[in-house]
XYZ file of N, CA, C and O in Angstrom:
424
model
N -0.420 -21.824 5.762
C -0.041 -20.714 4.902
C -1.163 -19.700 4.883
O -2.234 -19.918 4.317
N -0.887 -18.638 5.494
C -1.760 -17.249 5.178
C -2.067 -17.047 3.575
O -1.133 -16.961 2.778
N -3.162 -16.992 3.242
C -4.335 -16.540 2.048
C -4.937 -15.121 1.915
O -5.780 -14.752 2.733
N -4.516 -14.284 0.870
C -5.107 -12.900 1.003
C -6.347 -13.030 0.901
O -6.626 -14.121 0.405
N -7.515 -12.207 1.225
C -9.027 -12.498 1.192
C -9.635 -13.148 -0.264
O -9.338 -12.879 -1.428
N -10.203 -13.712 0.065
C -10.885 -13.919 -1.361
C -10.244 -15.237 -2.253
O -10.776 -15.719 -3.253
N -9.200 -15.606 -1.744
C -8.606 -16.772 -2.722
C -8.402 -15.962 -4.380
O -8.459 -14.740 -4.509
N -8.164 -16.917 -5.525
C -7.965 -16.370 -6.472
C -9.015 -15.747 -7.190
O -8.760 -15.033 -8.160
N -10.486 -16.007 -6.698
C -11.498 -14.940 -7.339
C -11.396 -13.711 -7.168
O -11.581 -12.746 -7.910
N -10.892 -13.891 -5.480
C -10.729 -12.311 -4.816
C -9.705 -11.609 -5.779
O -9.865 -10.502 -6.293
N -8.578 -12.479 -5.939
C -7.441 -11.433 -5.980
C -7.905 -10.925 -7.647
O -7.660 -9.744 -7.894
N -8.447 -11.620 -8.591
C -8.537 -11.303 -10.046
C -9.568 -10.002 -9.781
O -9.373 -8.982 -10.443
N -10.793 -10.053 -8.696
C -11.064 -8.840 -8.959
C -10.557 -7.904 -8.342
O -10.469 -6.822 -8.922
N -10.091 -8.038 -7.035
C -9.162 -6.594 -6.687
C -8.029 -6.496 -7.897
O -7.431 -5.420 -7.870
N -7.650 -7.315 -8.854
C -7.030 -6.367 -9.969
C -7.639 -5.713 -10.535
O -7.510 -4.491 -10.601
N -8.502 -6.426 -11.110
C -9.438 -5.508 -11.907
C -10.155 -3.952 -11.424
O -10.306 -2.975 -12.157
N -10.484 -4.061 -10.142
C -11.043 -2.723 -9.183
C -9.763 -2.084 -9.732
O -9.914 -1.429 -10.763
N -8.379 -2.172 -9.157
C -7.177 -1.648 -8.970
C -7.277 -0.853 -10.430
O -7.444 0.319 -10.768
N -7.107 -1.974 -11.032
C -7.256 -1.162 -12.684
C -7.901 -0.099 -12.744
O -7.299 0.960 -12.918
N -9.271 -0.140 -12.612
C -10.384 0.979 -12.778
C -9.700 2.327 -11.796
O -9.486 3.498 -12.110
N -9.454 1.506 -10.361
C -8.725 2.791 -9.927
C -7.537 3.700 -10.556
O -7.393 4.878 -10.228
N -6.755 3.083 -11.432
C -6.346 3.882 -12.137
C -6.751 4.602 -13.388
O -5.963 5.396 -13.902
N -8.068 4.348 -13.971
C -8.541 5.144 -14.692
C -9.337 6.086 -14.228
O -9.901 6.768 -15.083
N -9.600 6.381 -12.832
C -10.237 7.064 -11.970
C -8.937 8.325 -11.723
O -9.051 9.531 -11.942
N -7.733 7.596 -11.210
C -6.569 8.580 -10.491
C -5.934 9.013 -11.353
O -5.104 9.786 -10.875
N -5.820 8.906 -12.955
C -5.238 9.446 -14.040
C -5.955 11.026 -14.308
O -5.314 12.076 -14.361
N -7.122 10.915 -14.427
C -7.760 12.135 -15.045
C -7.895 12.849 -13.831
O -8.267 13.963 -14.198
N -7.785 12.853 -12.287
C -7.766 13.279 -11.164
C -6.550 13.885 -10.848
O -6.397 14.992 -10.331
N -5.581 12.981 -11.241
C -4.161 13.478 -11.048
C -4.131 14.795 -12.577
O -3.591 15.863 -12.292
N -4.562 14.685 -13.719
C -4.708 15.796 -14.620
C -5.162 16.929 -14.031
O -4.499 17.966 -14.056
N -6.456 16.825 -13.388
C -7.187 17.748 -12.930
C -6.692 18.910 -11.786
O -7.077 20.057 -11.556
N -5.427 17.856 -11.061
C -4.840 18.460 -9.863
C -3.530 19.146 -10.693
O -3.415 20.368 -10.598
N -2.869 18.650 -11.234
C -1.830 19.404 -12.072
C -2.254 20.790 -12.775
O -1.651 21.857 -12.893
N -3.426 20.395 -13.163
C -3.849 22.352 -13.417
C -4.490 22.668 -12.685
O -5.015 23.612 -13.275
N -5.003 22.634 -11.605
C -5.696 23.310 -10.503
C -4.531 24.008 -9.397
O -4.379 25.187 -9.078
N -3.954 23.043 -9.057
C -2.989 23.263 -7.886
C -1.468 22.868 -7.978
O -0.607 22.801 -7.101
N -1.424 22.615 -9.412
C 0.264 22.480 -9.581
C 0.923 21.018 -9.433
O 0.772 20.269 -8.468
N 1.855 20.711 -10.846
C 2.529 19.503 -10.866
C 2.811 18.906 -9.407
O 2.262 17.881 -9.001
N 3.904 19.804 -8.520
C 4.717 19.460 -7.085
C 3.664 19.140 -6.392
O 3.710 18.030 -5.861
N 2.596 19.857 -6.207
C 1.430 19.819 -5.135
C 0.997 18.470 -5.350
O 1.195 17.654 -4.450
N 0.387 18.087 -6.505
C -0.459 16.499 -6.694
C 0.512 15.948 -7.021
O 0.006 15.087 -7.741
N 2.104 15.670 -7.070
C 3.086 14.844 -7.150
C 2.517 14.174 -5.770
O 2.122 13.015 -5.643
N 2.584 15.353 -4.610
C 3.780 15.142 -3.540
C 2.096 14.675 -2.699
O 2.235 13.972 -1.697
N 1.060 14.935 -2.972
C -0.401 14.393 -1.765
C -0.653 13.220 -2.862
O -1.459 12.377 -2.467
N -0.339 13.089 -3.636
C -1.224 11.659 -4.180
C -0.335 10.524 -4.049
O -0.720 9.367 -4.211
N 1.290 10.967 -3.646
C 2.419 10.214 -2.850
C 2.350 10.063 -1.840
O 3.188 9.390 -1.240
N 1.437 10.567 -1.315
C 1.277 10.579 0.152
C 0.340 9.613 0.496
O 0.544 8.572 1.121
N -0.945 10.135 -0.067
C -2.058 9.392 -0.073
C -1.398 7.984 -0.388
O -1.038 7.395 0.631
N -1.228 7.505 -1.251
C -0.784 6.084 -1.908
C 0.333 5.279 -0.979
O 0.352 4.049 -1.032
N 1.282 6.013 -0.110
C 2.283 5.562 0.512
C 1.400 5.390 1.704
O 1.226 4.200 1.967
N 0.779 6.240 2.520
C -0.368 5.870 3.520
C -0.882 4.807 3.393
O -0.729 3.835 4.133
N -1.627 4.896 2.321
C -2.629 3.310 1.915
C -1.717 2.312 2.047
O -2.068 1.314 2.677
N -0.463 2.371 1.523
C 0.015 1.000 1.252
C 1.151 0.523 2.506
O 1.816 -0.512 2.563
N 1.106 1.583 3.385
C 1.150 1.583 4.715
C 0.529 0.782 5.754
O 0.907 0.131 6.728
N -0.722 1.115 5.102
C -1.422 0.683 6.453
C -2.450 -1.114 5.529
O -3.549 -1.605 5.786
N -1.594 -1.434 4.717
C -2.155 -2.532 4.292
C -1.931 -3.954 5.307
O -2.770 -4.854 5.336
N -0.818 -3.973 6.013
C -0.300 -4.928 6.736
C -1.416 -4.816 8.216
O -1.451 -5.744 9.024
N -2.137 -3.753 8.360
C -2.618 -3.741 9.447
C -3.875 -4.246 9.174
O -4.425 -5.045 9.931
N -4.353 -3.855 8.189
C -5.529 -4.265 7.236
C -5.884 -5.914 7.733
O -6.700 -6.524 8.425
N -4.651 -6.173 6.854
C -4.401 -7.935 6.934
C -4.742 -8.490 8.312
O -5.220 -9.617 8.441
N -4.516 -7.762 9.234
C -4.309 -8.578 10.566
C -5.455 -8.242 11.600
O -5.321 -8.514 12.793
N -6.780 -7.536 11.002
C -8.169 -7.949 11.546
C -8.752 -9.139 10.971
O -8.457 -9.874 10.029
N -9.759 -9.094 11.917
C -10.472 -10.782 11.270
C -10.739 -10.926 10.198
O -10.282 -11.700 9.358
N -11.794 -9.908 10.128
C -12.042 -10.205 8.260
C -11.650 -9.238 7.009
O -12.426 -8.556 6.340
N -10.578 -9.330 6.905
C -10.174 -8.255 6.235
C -10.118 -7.366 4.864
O -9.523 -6.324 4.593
N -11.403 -8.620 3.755
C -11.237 -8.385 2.815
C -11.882 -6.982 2.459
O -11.498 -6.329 1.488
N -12.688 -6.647 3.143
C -12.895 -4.367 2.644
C -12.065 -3.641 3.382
O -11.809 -2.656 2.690
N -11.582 -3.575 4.242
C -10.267 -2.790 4.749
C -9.169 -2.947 3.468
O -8.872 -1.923 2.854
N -8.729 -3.896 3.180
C -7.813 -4.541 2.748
C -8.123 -4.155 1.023
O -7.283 -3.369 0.583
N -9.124 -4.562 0.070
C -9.293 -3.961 -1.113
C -9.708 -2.641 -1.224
O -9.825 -2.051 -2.298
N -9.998 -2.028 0.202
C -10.348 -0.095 -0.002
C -8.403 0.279 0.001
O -7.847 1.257 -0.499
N -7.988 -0.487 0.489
C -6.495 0.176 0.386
C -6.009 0.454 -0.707
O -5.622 1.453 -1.314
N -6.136 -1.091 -0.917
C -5.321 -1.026 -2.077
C -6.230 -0.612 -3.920
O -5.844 -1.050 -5.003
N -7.226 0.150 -3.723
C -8.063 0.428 -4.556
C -7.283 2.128 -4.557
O -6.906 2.708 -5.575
N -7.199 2.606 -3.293
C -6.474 3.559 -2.569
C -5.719 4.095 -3.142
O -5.722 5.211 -3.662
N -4.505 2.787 -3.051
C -3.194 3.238 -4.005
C -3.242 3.146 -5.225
O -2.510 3.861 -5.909
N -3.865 2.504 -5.636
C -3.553 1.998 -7.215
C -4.203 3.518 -7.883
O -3.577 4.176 -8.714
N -5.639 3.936 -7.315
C -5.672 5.495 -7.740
C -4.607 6.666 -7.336
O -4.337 7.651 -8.023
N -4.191 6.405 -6.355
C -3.184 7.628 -5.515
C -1.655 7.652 -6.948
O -1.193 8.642 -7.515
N -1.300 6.325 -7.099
C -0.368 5.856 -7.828
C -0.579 6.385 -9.424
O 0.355 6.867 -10.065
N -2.049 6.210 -10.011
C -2.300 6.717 -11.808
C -2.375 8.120 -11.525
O -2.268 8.786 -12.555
N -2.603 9.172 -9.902
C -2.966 10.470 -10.007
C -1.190 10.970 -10.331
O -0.644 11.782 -11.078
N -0.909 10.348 -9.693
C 0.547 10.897 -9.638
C 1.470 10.821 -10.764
O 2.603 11.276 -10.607
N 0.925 9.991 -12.560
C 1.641 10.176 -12.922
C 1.448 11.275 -14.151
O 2.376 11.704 -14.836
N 0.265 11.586 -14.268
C 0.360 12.844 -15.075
C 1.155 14.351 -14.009
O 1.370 15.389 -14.634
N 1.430 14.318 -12.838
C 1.840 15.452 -12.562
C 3.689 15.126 -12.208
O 4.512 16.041 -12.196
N 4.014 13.786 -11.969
C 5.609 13.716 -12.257
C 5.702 13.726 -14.043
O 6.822 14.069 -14.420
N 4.636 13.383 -15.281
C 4.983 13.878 -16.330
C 5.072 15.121 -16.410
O 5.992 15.454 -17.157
N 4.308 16.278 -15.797
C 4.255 17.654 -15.880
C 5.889 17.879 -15.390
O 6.699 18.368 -16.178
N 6.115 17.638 -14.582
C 7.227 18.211 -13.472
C 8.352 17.452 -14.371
O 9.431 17.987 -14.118
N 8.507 16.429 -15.305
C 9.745 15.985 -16.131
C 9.933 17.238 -17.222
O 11.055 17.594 -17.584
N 8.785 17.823 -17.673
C 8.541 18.581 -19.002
C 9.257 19.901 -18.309
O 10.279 20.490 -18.661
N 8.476 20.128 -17.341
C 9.203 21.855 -16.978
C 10.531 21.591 -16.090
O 11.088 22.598 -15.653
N 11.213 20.044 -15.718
C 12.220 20.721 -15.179
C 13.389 20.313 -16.516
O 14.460 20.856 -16.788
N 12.964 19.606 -16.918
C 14.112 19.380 -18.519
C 14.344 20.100 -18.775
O 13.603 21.078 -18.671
N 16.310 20.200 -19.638
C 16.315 21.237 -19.885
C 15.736 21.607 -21.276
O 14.841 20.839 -21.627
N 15.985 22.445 -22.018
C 15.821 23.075 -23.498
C 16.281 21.814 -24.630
O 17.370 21.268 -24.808
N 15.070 21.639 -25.234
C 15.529 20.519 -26.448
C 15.100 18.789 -25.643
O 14.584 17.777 -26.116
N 15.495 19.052 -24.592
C 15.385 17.551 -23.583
C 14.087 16.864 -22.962
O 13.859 15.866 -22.279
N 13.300 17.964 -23.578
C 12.151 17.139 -22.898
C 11.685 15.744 -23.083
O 11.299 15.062 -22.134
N 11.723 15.332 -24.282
C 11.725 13.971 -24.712
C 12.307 12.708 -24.280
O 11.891 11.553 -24.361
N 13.454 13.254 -23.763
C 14.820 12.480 -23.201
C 14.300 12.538 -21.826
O 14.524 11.485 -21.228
N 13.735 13.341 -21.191
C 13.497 13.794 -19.455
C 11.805 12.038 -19.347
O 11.628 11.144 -18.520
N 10.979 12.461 -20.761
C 9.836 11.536 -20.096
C 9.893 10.146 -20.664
O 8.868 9.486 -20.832
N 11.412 9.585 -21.036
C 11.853 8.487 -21.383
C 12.360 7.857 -19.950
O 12.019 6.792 -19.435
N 13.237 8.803 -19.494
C 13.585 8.423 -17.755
C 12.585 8.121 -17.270
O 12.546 7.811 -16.080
């Protein structure tokens, strides 16, 4: 049976990294929503994150894979918290009138 790197020490701290990466990609993904617009950091920090988690299987299948393999997915897990303050932006302005509340419940 194939073992992701690290056994279960590994995997508790690539959660934990993962975590931090999302307190990293939250205020990043803020930062990009008023710099360059909700759609813009929707649609590259979807990108970024779908890339990473793309290329995780390839990761896996060098010899030693555990820093290929936790830079990925450190990757997404930020690409993933940037992206959700700017799909909250983009629920607020495309709701209609009165609905916004109802739009960031979806």
């Amino acid at each position: 049976a194939q073992v992701l790197p690290g056994g279960a020490a590994g995997a508790g701290a690539l959660v934990s990294l993962a975590g931090i990466g999302g307190l990293v990609g939250a205020p990043v993904g803020g930062f990009g929503v008023d710099r360059v617009g909700a759609r813009a950091t929707a649609v590259v920090s979807g990108l970024v994150g779908g890339t990473a988690l793309s290329a995780v299987p390839a990761a896996l299948s060098i010899e030693d894979p555990a820093v290929p393999f936790s830079a990925l997915i450190i990757l997404w897990s930020t690409a993933v918290a940037a992206q959700a303050p700017a799909l909250q932006a983009l629920a607020q302005r495309l709701a209609p009138p009165g609905g916004e509340a109802e739009a960031l419940a979806l």
